[in-house]
Amino acid sequence: MNNRLIEYGRIIIPVLLHLAFFQYVILANGWWFLGFHLLGMLLIPLQRSPLFILLLCGMVGALVDLAAYEGGLFMSSGLIMGLAIPVINRLMAPREGYENSDEPTIASMGLAWFIIRTATLLLIHHLWLFTWEASRWGLVFSAWGKAFTSSLFSTLAFALIVLLTQRQTKGR
Amino acid sequence: MRNLWNFIIQYHVILLFCVLQFFALSWYVTRNGYPRGKWVKRTLEWQGSWNEQITKWTRLNELAELNQELLAENASLRAELFAANQRSPSTIQSAEVVRFTWSNNANYFIINQGIEEGIAIGQGVSHEGIALGRIAEVSDHYALGVPIINGEVEWSVRIGKDGPVGRLSWDGTDITIASLHDIPKSTAFSPGDSIFTSGFQGFFPKGMLIGRVDDSEPYFDGQFLQIPILLAGDFRSMNYVKVLIGNELEQYQSLIPNSDSSRK
């Protein structure tokens, strides 16, 4: 019961924090975009089905769209990320596969695994988001620049947050 | 039939992704430059009050109350001045900006005045006599506007008080620079010349300052000049604005055959 609460809390709390505070934060003229709701998507348990992940990511994205008046942009990017999460999870799975107790956290999977997975997924999300947001060819290169810098910044921020808030569990 | 069913079962995630992605992108593409509709009105209400709370926290040291009194007084004086000059708008409503984005392509802002304060879609928004944007959606107590630095909206402007009219648009990169299009090559102008609203769109009266011709070289596309314009509005410090109530948009639209207002 407690584990289930923590599991949902990990997804819901970052989304609420993003809607309440982080969507107002503009760092370095938008070059360091911190989509805090993405932390919730990244912490969806590894054992969840691809369908569940896709629907949850789409739903979270739509919620952010409604709050930020972005009209489907975050939903679209969330769906891309929702499709990519199971693929990346599979590609990064240990030889013997994931155990039931494994979580997508630093404590459970290690820092390198967390950083590579987070950076890859954020890059996929941000490339899609900023390219569509740019809406024209003249802005595509600056959009990709924003995607790279924001992915790097968010990865470091998320790693730090997860490190500071993690429970002490036995790693792999 | 069974094969089709098997196909759907096997690729259900991809198929669902395609359907949802199509919906999301349609939503994004058809939002027509700025958000509209019932959802926007509802979220505008609850988010507006939350935004206002956040703004209050961040501006605790700005003597907000005193500022608002001064602005209200300023607004009534300006309204009198406009009336004396026999120019629309007839009333000016001061408002506080509770949210403003300037790092996106489709930027927007939210002000803490809505239908109950006389705000309506299409009214111009200015600050210290400088045109800043227009209202795109309103709820009872809040309004959502599109600023000049919104890459999906164009503005009708004029070089000088009586120069040629062109389209002003923002290219999404620098919030201090916009581009003036459709200016004939023969037009005489020099860096520093003022750019004013033409009044043709009805959002602003004619002759409101919008920016100045920038020092950098204009681009010639073979037919017309594209002139870089240094915007006069300081969008990063847009805390208080004035909404031009009673502008000419509704009157214009009622004269246009098949316009929305004439159909009603």
Short mmCIF file of C-alpha atoms in Angstrom, two decimals:
data_model
loop_
_atom_site.label_atom_id
_atom_site.label_comp_id
_atom_site.label_asym_id
_atom_site.label_seq_id
_atom_site.Cartn_x
_atom_site.Cartn_y
_atom_site.Cartn_z
CA MET A 1 0.00 0.00 0.00
CA ASN A 2 2.79 2.38 1.04
CA ASN A 3 4.87 1.46 -1.98
CA ARG A 4 1.90 2.09 -4.26
CA LEU A 5 1.39 5.52 -2.69
CA ILE A 6 5.06 6.40 -3.17
CA GLU A 7 4.86 5.15 -6.75
CA TYR A 8 1.92 7.43 -7.58
CA GLY A 9 3.33 10.28 -5.51
CA ARG A 10 6.50 10.22 -7.59
CA ILE A 11 4.44 10.81 -10.71
CA ILE A 12 1.83 13.21 -9.36
CA ILE A 13 4.02 15.49 -7.20
CA PRO A 14 6.37 16.61 -10.04
CA VAL A 15 3.32 17.29 -12.25
CA LEU A 16 1.68 19.40 -9.54
CA LEU A 17 4.95 21.23 -8.85
CA HIS A 18 5.33 21.97 -12.55
CA LEU A 19 1.79 23.31 -12.87
CA ALA A 20 2.07 25.39 -9.71
CA PHE A 21 5.61 26.75 -9.98
CA PHE A 22 8.01 25.48 -12.62
CA GLN A 23 5.94 26.48 -15.63
CA TYR A 24 6.58 30.10 -14.60
CA VAL A 25 10.35 29.67 -14.50
CA ILE A 26 12.19 30.99 -17.54
CA LEU A 27 15.94 30.43 -17.31
CA ALA A 28 18.50 31.83 -19.76
CA ASN A 29 15.81 33.11 -22.15
CA GLY A 30 14.27 29.66 -22.42
CA TRP A 31 17.56 27.91 -23.24
CA TRP A 32 17.41 26.04 -19.92
CA PHE A 33 13.85 24.77 -20.00
CA LEU A 34 12.94 22.66 -16.98
CA GLY A 35 9.83 20.57 -17.65
CA PHE A 36 9.46 19.32 -14.12
CA HIS A 37 6.45 17.16 -15.02
CA LEU A 38 8.84 15.03 -17.09
CA LEU A 39 10.45 13.79 -13.88
CA GLY A 40 7.11 12.15 -13.09
CA MET A 41 7.12 10.41 -16.47
CA LEU A 42 10.71 9.28 -16.00
CA LEU A 43 9.84 7.73 -12.65
CA ILE A 44 6.98 5.57 -13.97
CA PRO A 45 7.82 2.05 -12.69
CA LEU A 46 9.76 -0.17 -15.09
CA GLN A 47 7.20 -2.95 -14.80
CA ARG A 48 4.30 -0.89 -16.17
CA SER A 49 2.92 -1.85 -19.59
CA PRO A 50 3.75 0.27 -22.69
CA LEU A 51 0.03 1.09 -23.03
CA PHE A 52 -0.15 2.44 -19.47
CA ILE A 53 3.02 4.51 -19.99
CA LEU A 54 1.75 5.94 -23.28
CA LEU A 55 -1.63 6.93 -21.86
CA LEU A 56 -0.15 8.42 -18.70
CA CYS A 57 2.44 10.47 -20.62
CA GLY A 58 -0.24 11.72 -23.02
CA MET A 59 -2.50 12.64 -20.13
CA VAL A 60 0.20 14.51 -18.23
CA GLY A 61 1.15 16.38 -21.42
CA ALA A 62 -2.48 17.34 -22.06
CA LEU A 63 -2.78 18.62 -18.49
CA VAL A 64 0.28 20.84 -18.94
CA ASP A 65 -1.14 22.06 -22.27
CA LEU A 66 -4.38 23.12 -20.65
CA ALA A 67 -2.50 25.01 -17.95
CA ALA A 68 0.09 26.61 -20.26
CA TYR A 69 -2.23 27.34 -23.25
CA GLU A 70 0.14 25.43 -25.50
CA GLY A 71 -2.63 23.67 -27.41
CA GLY A 72 -1.47 20.06 -27.72
CA LEU A 73 2.27 20.68 -27.87
CA PHE A 74 3.13 19.06 -24.55
CA MET A 75 0.65 16.25 -25.16
CA SER A 76 2.31 15.49 -28.48
CA SER A 77 5.80 15.54 -26.93
CA GLY A 78 4.57 13.50 -23.96
CA LEU A 79 3.25 10.85 -26.33
CA ILE A 80 6.61 10.67 -28.10
CA MET A 81 8.28 10.19 -24.74
CA GLY A 82 5.63 7.67 -23.69
CA LEU A 83 6.38 5.63 -26.80
CA ALA A 84 10.13 5.90 -26.28
CA ILE A 85 10.24 4.96 -22.57
CA PRO A 86 9.55 1.20 -23.02
CA VAL A 87 11.98 1.06 -25.97
CA ILE A 88 14.78 2.76 -24.01
CA ASN A 89 13.98 0.63 -20.95
CA ARG A 90 14.33 -2.51 -23.08
CA LEU A 91 17.58 -1.32 -24.67
CA MET A 92 19.06 -0.50 -21.28
CA ALA A 93 17.83 -3.61 -19.49
CA PRO A 94 20.43 -5.73 -17.65
CA ARG A 95 21.32 -9.07 -19.24
CA GLU A 96 19.00 -10.97 -16.90
CA GLY A 97 16.20 -8.42 -17.27
CA TYR A 98 14.63 -6.18 -14.64
CA GLU A 99 13.69 -7.56 -11.26
CA ASN A 100 10.34 -6.78 -9.69
CA SER A 101 12.01 -4.59 -7.09
CA ASP A 102 13.87 -2.49 -9.68
CA GLU A 103 12.96 1.19 -9.89
CA PRO A 104 14.09 3.82 -12.44
CA THR A 105 16.10 5.63 -9.77
CA ILE A 106 19.77 6.16 -9.03
CA ALA A 107 19.55 4.12 -5.85
CA SER A 108 18.17 1.13 -7.70
CA MET A 109 19.84 1.24 -11.14
CA GLY A 110 22.94 3.37 -10.61
CA LEU A 111 23.95 6.87 -11.63
CA ALA A 112 25.23 6.03 -15.13
CA TRP A 113 22.03 4.15 -16.05
CA PHE A 114 19.87 6.99 -14.74
CA ILE A 115 21.85 9.75 -16.50
CA ILE A 116 21.97 7.99 -19.90
CA ARG A 117 18.29 7.03 -19.82
CA THR A 118 17.13 10.47 -18.62
CA ALA A 119 19.29 12.39 -21.11
CA THR A 120 18.15 10.21 -24.04
CA LEU A 121 14.45 10.45 -23.20
CA LEU A 122 14.61 14.18 -22.48
CA LEU A 123 16.46 14.79 -25.74
CA ILE A 124 13.76 12.90 -27.69
CA HIS A 125 11.04 14.88 -25.89
CA HIS A 126 12.74 18.27 -26.25
CA LEU A 127 13.72 17.83 -29.91
CA TRP A 128 10.08 17.12 -30.76
CA LEU A 129 8.75 19.88 -28.52
CA PHE A 130 11.08 22.67 -29.61
CA THR A 131 10.95 21.77 -33.31
CA TRP A 132 7.15 22.00 -33.33
CA GLU A 133 7.23 25.08 -31.13
CA ALA A 134 9.58 26.81 -33.57
CA SER A 135 7.03 26.18 -36.37
CA ARG A 136 9.37 27.47 -39.09
CA TRP A 137 12.64 26.43 -40.73
CA GLY A 138 14.48 29.61 -39.77
CA LEU A 139 14.17 28.78 -36.09
CA VAL A 140 14.93 25.07 -36.28
CA PHE A 141 18.62 25.32 -35.40
CA SER A 142 18.02 27.50 -32.36
CA ALA A 143 15.21 25.09 -31.39
CA TRP A 144 17.61 22.15 -31.54
CA GLY A 145 20.15 24.18 -29.56
CA LYS A 146 17.50 24.76 -26.90
CA ALA A 147 16.65 21.05 -26.93
CA PHE A 148 20.27 20.05 -26.28
CA THR A 149 20.98 22.63 -23.56
CA SER A 150 17.62 22.01 -21.85
CA SER A 151 18.12 18.23 -21.92
CA LEU A 152 21.54 18.58 -20.36
CA PHE A 153 20.33 21.02 -17.71
CA SER A 154 17.21 18.99 -16.88
CA THR A 155 19.20 15.74 -16.66
CA LEU A 156 21.59 17.26 -14.13
CA ALA A 157 18.72 18.85 -12.19
CA PHE A 158 16.72 15.60 -12.11
CA ALA A 159 19.76 13.55 -11.08
CA LEU A 160 20.40 15.97 -8.24
CA ILE A 161 16.75 15.93 -7.12
CA VAL A 162 16.56 12.13 -7.24
CA LEU A 163 19.85 11.84 -5.34
CA LEU A 164 18.64 14.21 -2.64
CA THR A 165 15.21 12.63 -2.23
CA GLN A 166 15.93 8.93 -2.69
CA ARG A 167 15.38 6.32 -0.05
CA GLN A 168 18.33 4.14 0.86
CA THR A 169 17.67 0.94 -1.06
CA LYS A 170 19.96 -1.81 -2.11
CA GLY A 171 21.25 -1.18 -5.63
CA ARG A 172 22.02 -3.72 -8.32
CA MET B 1 -11.29 -10.07 -40.19
CA ARG B 2 -9.37 -12.21 -37.74
CA ASN B 3 -6.08 -11.04 -39.26
CA LEU B 4 -7.14 -7.45 -38.83
CA TRP B 5 -8.04 -8.11 -35.22
CA ASN B 6 -4.67 -9.81 -34.65
CA PHE B 7 -2.93 -6.85 -36.27
CA ILE B 8 -4.74 -4.42 -33.98
CA ILE B 9 -3.93 -6.51 -30.91
CA GLN B 10 -0.28 -6.82 -31.89
CA TYR B 11 0.28 -3.15 -32.69
CA HIS B 12 -2.25 -1.56 -30.33
CA VAL B 13 0.31 0.72 -28.70
CA ILE B 14 1.57 2.11 -32.02
CA LEU B 15 -1.98 2.50 -33.35
CA LEU B 16 -3.12 4.30 -30.21
CA PHE B 17 -0.01 6.46 -30.36
CA CYS B 18 -0.85 7.46 -33.97
CA VAL B 19 -4.45 8.31 -33.07
CA LEU B 20 -3.49 10.36 -29.99
CA GLN B 21 -0.60 12.03 -31.81
CA PHE B 22 -2.92 13.01 -34.63
CA PHE B 23 -5.31 14.50 -32.08
CA ALA B 24 -2.53 16.37 -30.24
CA LEU B 25 -0.99 17.82 -33.40
CA SER B 26 -4.42 18.79 -34.79
CA TRP B 27 -5.10 20.55 -31.50
CA TYR B 28 -1.78 22.37 -31.78
CA VAL B 29 -2.03 23.27 -35.47
CA THR B 30 -5.66 24.43 -35.37
CA ARG B 31 -5.34 26.65 -32.32
CA ASN B 32 -4.96 29.55 -34.76
CA GLY B 33 -2.14 31.46 -33.19
CA TYR B 34 -3.58 31.72 -29.75
CA PRO B 35 -5.79 29.60 -27.55
CA ARG B 36 -9.57 29.94 -27.73
CA GLY B 37 -12.63 28.22 -26.36
CA LYS B 38 -14.40 27.09 -23.22
CA TRP B 39 -11.42 25.27 -21.77
CA VAL B 40 -9.33 28.39 -22.02
CA LYS B 41 -12.00 30.41 -20.23
CA ARG B 42 -12.19 27.90 -17.40
CA THR B 43 -8.46 27.50 -16.96
CA LEU B 44 -8.05 31.25 -17.32
CA GLU B 45 -10.26 31.71 -14.26
CA TRP B 46 -8.52 29.34 -11.90
CA GLN B 47 -5.07 29.83 -13.28
CA GLY B 48 -5.51 33.57 -13.33
CA SER B 49 -6.16 33.68 -9.62
CA TRP B 50 -3.18 31.43 -8.98
CA ASN B 51 -0.99 33.55 -11.24
CA GLU B 52 -2.11 36.62 -9.38
CA GLN B 53 -1.12 35.02 -6.10
CA ILE B 54 2.32 34.20 -7.45
CA THR B 55 2.71 37.72 -8.80
CA LYS B 56 1.81 39.13 -5.40
CA TRP B 57 4.47 37.04 -3.72
CA THR B 58 7.11 38.11 -6.20
CA ARG B 59 6.20 41.77 -6.06
CA LEU B 60 5.85 42.23 -2.32
CA ASN B 61 8.46 44.93 -2.31
CA GLU B 62 7.10 46.88 -5.24
CA LEU B 63 4.49 48.96 -3.44
CA ALA B 64 1.87 47.41 -5.65
CA GLU B 65 -1.05 49.21 -4.08
CA LEU B 66 0.43 52.65 -4.56
CA ASN B 67 1.33 51.76 -8.12
CA GLN B 68 -2.21 50.74 -8.94
CA GLU B 69 -3.66 53.95 -7.56
CA LEU B 70 -1.24 55.95 -9.64
CA LEU B 71 -2.02 53.87 -12.70
CA ALA B 72 -5.76 54.28 -12.29
CA GLU B 73 -5.28 58.04 -12.02
CA ASN B 74 -2.95 58.00 -15.00
CA ALA B 75 -5.46 55.95 -16.99
CA SER B 76 -8.30 58.39 -16.34
CA LEU B 77 -6.07 61.32 -17.29
CA ARG B 78 -5.08 59.58 -20.51
CA ALA B 79 -8.71 58.82 -21.27
CA GLU B 80 -9.49 62.51 -20.85
CA LEU B 81 -6.58 63.38 -23.10
CA PHE B 82 -7.78 60.98 -25.79
CA ALA B 83 -11.31 62.33 -25.50
CA ALA B 84 -9.96 65.87 -25.82
CA ASN B 85 -8.12 64.86 -28.99
CA GLN B 86 -11.35 63.28 -30.29
CA ARG B 87 -9.63 59.99 -30.83
CA SER B 88 -10.80 56.56 -29.82
CA PRO B 89 -10.57 54.71 -27.50
CA SER B 90 -13.05 56.42 -25.19
CA THR B 91 -11.92 54.65 -21.99
CA ILE B 92 -8.71 53.15 -20.71
CA GLN B 93 -8.65 50.38 -18.11
CA SER B 94 -5.45 49.78 -16.19
CA ALA B 95 -4.54 46.18 -15.42
CA GLU B 96 -1.80 44.15 -13.81
CA VAL B 97 0.00 41.52 -15.83
CA VAL B 98 -0.19 38.30 -13.80
CA ARG B 99 1.59 36.14 -16.32
CA PHE B 100 3.78 36.81 -19.32
CA THR B 101 5.82 34.47 -21.51
CA TRP B 102 8.58 35.73 -23.76
CA SER B 103 10.72 32.66 -24.38
CA ASN B 104 8.34 30.88 -26.80
CA ASN B 105 7.34 31.53 -30.38
CA ALA B 106 3.64 31.92 -29.52
CA ASN B 107 3.98 34.14 -26.44
CA TYR B 108 0.98 35.35 -24.45
CA PHE B 109 0.11 37.31 -21.32
CA ILE B 110 -2.69 37.27 -18.75
CA ILE B 111 -4.08 40.39 -17.06
CA ASN B 112 -6.24 40.59 -13.93
CA GLN B 113 -9.19 42.36 -15.57
CA GLY B 114 -11.99 40.60 -17.45
CA ILE B 115 -15.52 40.92 -18.81
CA GLU B 116 -16.78 42.51 -15.61
CA GLU B 117 -14.29 45.34 -15.97
CA GLY B 118 -15.28 45.94 -19.59
CA ILE B 119 -12.51 43.97 -21.27
CA ALA B 120 -13.42 42.32 -24.60
CA ILE B 121 -11.69 40.35 -27.34
CA GLY B 122 -9.84 42.54 -29.82
CA GLN B 123 -9.07 45.45 -27.52
CA GLY B 124 -5.58 46.88 -27.75
CA VAL B 125 -3.12 46.75 -24.86
CA SER B 126 -0.55 49.49 -24.32
CA HIS B 127 1.84 50.89 -21.76
CA GLU B 128 2.98 54.52 -21.58
CA GLY B 129 1.54 55.16 -25.03
CA ILE B 130 3.36 52.20 -26.61
CA ALA B 131 1.31 49.47 -28.34
CA LEU B 132 2.08 46.08 -26.77
CA GLY B 133 -0.56 43.60 -27.95
CA ARG B 134 -4.24 42.78 -27.97
CA ILE B 135 -6.82 40.76 -26.05
CA ALA B 136 -7.48 37.28 -27.46
CA GLU B 137 -9.74 35.69 -24.85
CA VAL B 138 -11.63 36.87 -21.77
CA SER B 139 -13.21 35.31 -18.72
CA ASP B 140 -15.11 37.11 -15.95
CA HIS B 141 -12.06 38.46 -14.12
CA TYR B 142 -9.08 37.71 -16.35
CA ALA B 143 -8.08 38.20 -19.96
CA LEU B 144 -5.51 36.51 -22.14
CA GLY B 145 -3.66 38.58 -24.70
CA VAL B 146 -1.20 38.12 -27.55
CA PRO B 147 1.78 40.48 -27.46
CA ILE B 148 3.57 41.90 -30.48
CA ILE B 149 6.26 39.31 -29.80
CA ASN B 150 3.97 36.45 -30.88
CA GLY B 151 5.28 34.81 -34.04
CA GLU B 152 1.82 33.87 -35.27
CA VAL B 153 0.21 37.32 -35.32
CA GLU B 154 0.80 40.27 -37.65
CA TRP B 155 0.20 43.97 -37.02
CA SER B 156 -0.64 46.78 -39.40
CA VAL B 157 1.83 49.65 -38.94
CA ARG B 158 3.08 52.73 -40.71
CA ILE B 159 6.49 54.37 -41.09
CA GLY B 160 6.17 57.81 -39.55
CA LYS B 161 2.79 59.47 -39.14
CA ASP B 162 1.96 59.44 -42.85
CA GLY B 163 4.36 56.95 -44.43
CA PRO B 164 3.52 53.68 -46.21
CA VAL B 165 1.66 50.93 -44.37
CA GLY B 166 3.23 47.51 -43.88
CA ARG B 167 2.90 44.29 -41.90
CA LEU B 168 4.86 43.96 -38.66
CA SER B 169 5.71 40.47 -37.51
CA TRP B 170 8.05 38.91 -34.96
CA ASP B 171 10.44 36.19 -36.12
CA GLY B 172 10.68 34.40 -32.77
CA THR B 173 14.33 35.11 -31.95
CA ASP B 174 15.01 38.47 -30.30
CA ILE B 175 12.24 40.04 -28.19
CA THR B 176 13.52 43.54 -28.95
CA ILE B 177 13.43 43.19 -32.75
CA ALA B 178 10.53 42.70 -35.19
CA SER B 179 10.34 42.88 -39.00
CA LEU B 180 8.35 45.30 -41.12
CA HIS B 181 7.28 43.76 -44.46
CA ASP B 182 5.78 44.98 -47.74
CA ILE B 183 7.48 48.38 -47.79
CA PRO B 184 8.20 49.66 -51.34
CA LYS B 185 11.88 50.10 -52.20
CA SER B 186 11.30 53.74 -53.09
CA THR B 187 10.23 54.61 -49.51
CA ALA B 188 12.43 57.18 -47.82
CA PHE B 189 13.29 56.35 -44.23
CA SER B 190 16.31 56.29 -41.98
CA PRO B 191 17.39 54.47 -38.80
CA GLY B 192 15.60 55.85 -35.77
CA ASP B 193 12.40 56.77 -37.63
CA SER B 194 9.31 56.01 -35.57
CA ILE B 195 6.88 53.22 -36.46
CA PHE B 196 3.25 53.84 -35.52
CA THR B 197 0.05 51.78 -35.59
CA SER B 198 -1.98 52.36 -38.74
CA GLY B 199 -5.34 51.97 -36.98
CA PHE B 200 -6.55 49.70 -39.81
CA GLN B 201 -7.02 46.61 -37.64
CA GLY B 202 -9.13 48.45 -35.07
CA PHE B 203 -7.11 47.21 -32.10
CA PHE B 204 -5.29 50.51 -31.67
CA PRO B 205 -6.05 54.06 -32.72
CA LYS B 206 -3.91 55.45 -35.50
CA GLY B 207 -0.53 56.86 -34.48
CA MET B 208 0.47 54.81 -31.42
CA LEU B 209 4.19 54.22 -31.12
CA ILE B 210 5.29 50.62 -31.71
CA GLY B 211 9.04 50.95 -32.37
CA ARG B 212 11.81 52.54 -34.39
CA VAL B 213 13.72 51.61 -37.53
CA ASP B 214 16.80 49.66 -36.46
CA ASP B 215 20.35 50.48 -37.59
CA SER B 216 20.84 47.16 -39.36
CA GLU B 217 20.50 46.87 -43.13
CA PRO B 218 16.98 46.22 -44.57
CA TYR B 219 16.50 43.04 -46.63
CA PHE B 220 15.23 43.38 -50.20
CA ASP B 221 13.28 40.33 -51.42
CA GLY B 222 13.10 41.49 -55.05
CA GLN B 223 9.80 43.31 -54.66
CA PHE B 224 9.58 44.84 -51.22
CA LEU B 225 11.83 45.80 -48.35
CA GLN B 226 11.90 43.94 -45.05
CA ILE B 227 12.98 46.43 -42.40
CA PRO B 228 14.22 45.44 -38.91
CA ILE B 229 12.34 47.34 -36.21
CA LEU B 230 13.56 47.97 -32.69
CA LEU B 231 10.44 47.50 -30.56
CA ALA B 232 9.64 50.31 -28.13
CA GLY B 233 7.94 48.10 -25.53
CA ASP B 234 10.04 46.53 -22.79
CA PHE B 235 8.35 43.15 -22.65
CA ARG B 236 10.50 41.73 -19.89
CA SER B 237 9.36 44.32 -17.38
CA MET B 238 5.71 44.37 -18.42
CA ASN B 239 4.04 44.59 -15.01
CA TYR B 240 1.17 47.00 -15.60
CA VAL B 241 -0.66 47.78 -18.84
CA LYS B 242 -3.60 49.76 -20.11
CA VAL B 243 -6.42 48.22 -22.12
CA LEU B 244 -8.00 50.46 -24.72
CA ILE B 245 -11.70 49.94 -24.15
CA GLY B 246 -14.19 51.16 -26.72
CA ASN B 247 -11.92 50.72 -29.71
CA GLU B 248 -13.23 50.67 -33.24
CA LEU B 249 -13.00 46.94 -33.95
CA GLU B 250 -16.68 46.16 -33.37
CA GLN B 251 -17.78 49.14 -35.45
CA TYR B 252 -15.47 48.05 -38.28
CA GLN B 253 -16.67 44.47 -38.19
CA SER B 254 -20.33 45.45 -38.30
CA LEU B 255 -19.64 47.15 -41.62
CA ILE B 256 -17.92 44.17 -43.20
CA PRO B 257 -20.31 41.80 -45.04
CA ASN B 258 -20.28 38.21 -43.69
CA SER B 259 -18.14 39.17 -40.72
CA ASP B 260 -18.76 37.30 -37.46
CA SER B 261 -20.47 40.23 -35.78
CA SER B 262 -22.77 40.91 -38.72
CA ARG B 263 -23.89 37.28 -38.78
CA LYS B 264 -24.97 37.39 -35.15
#
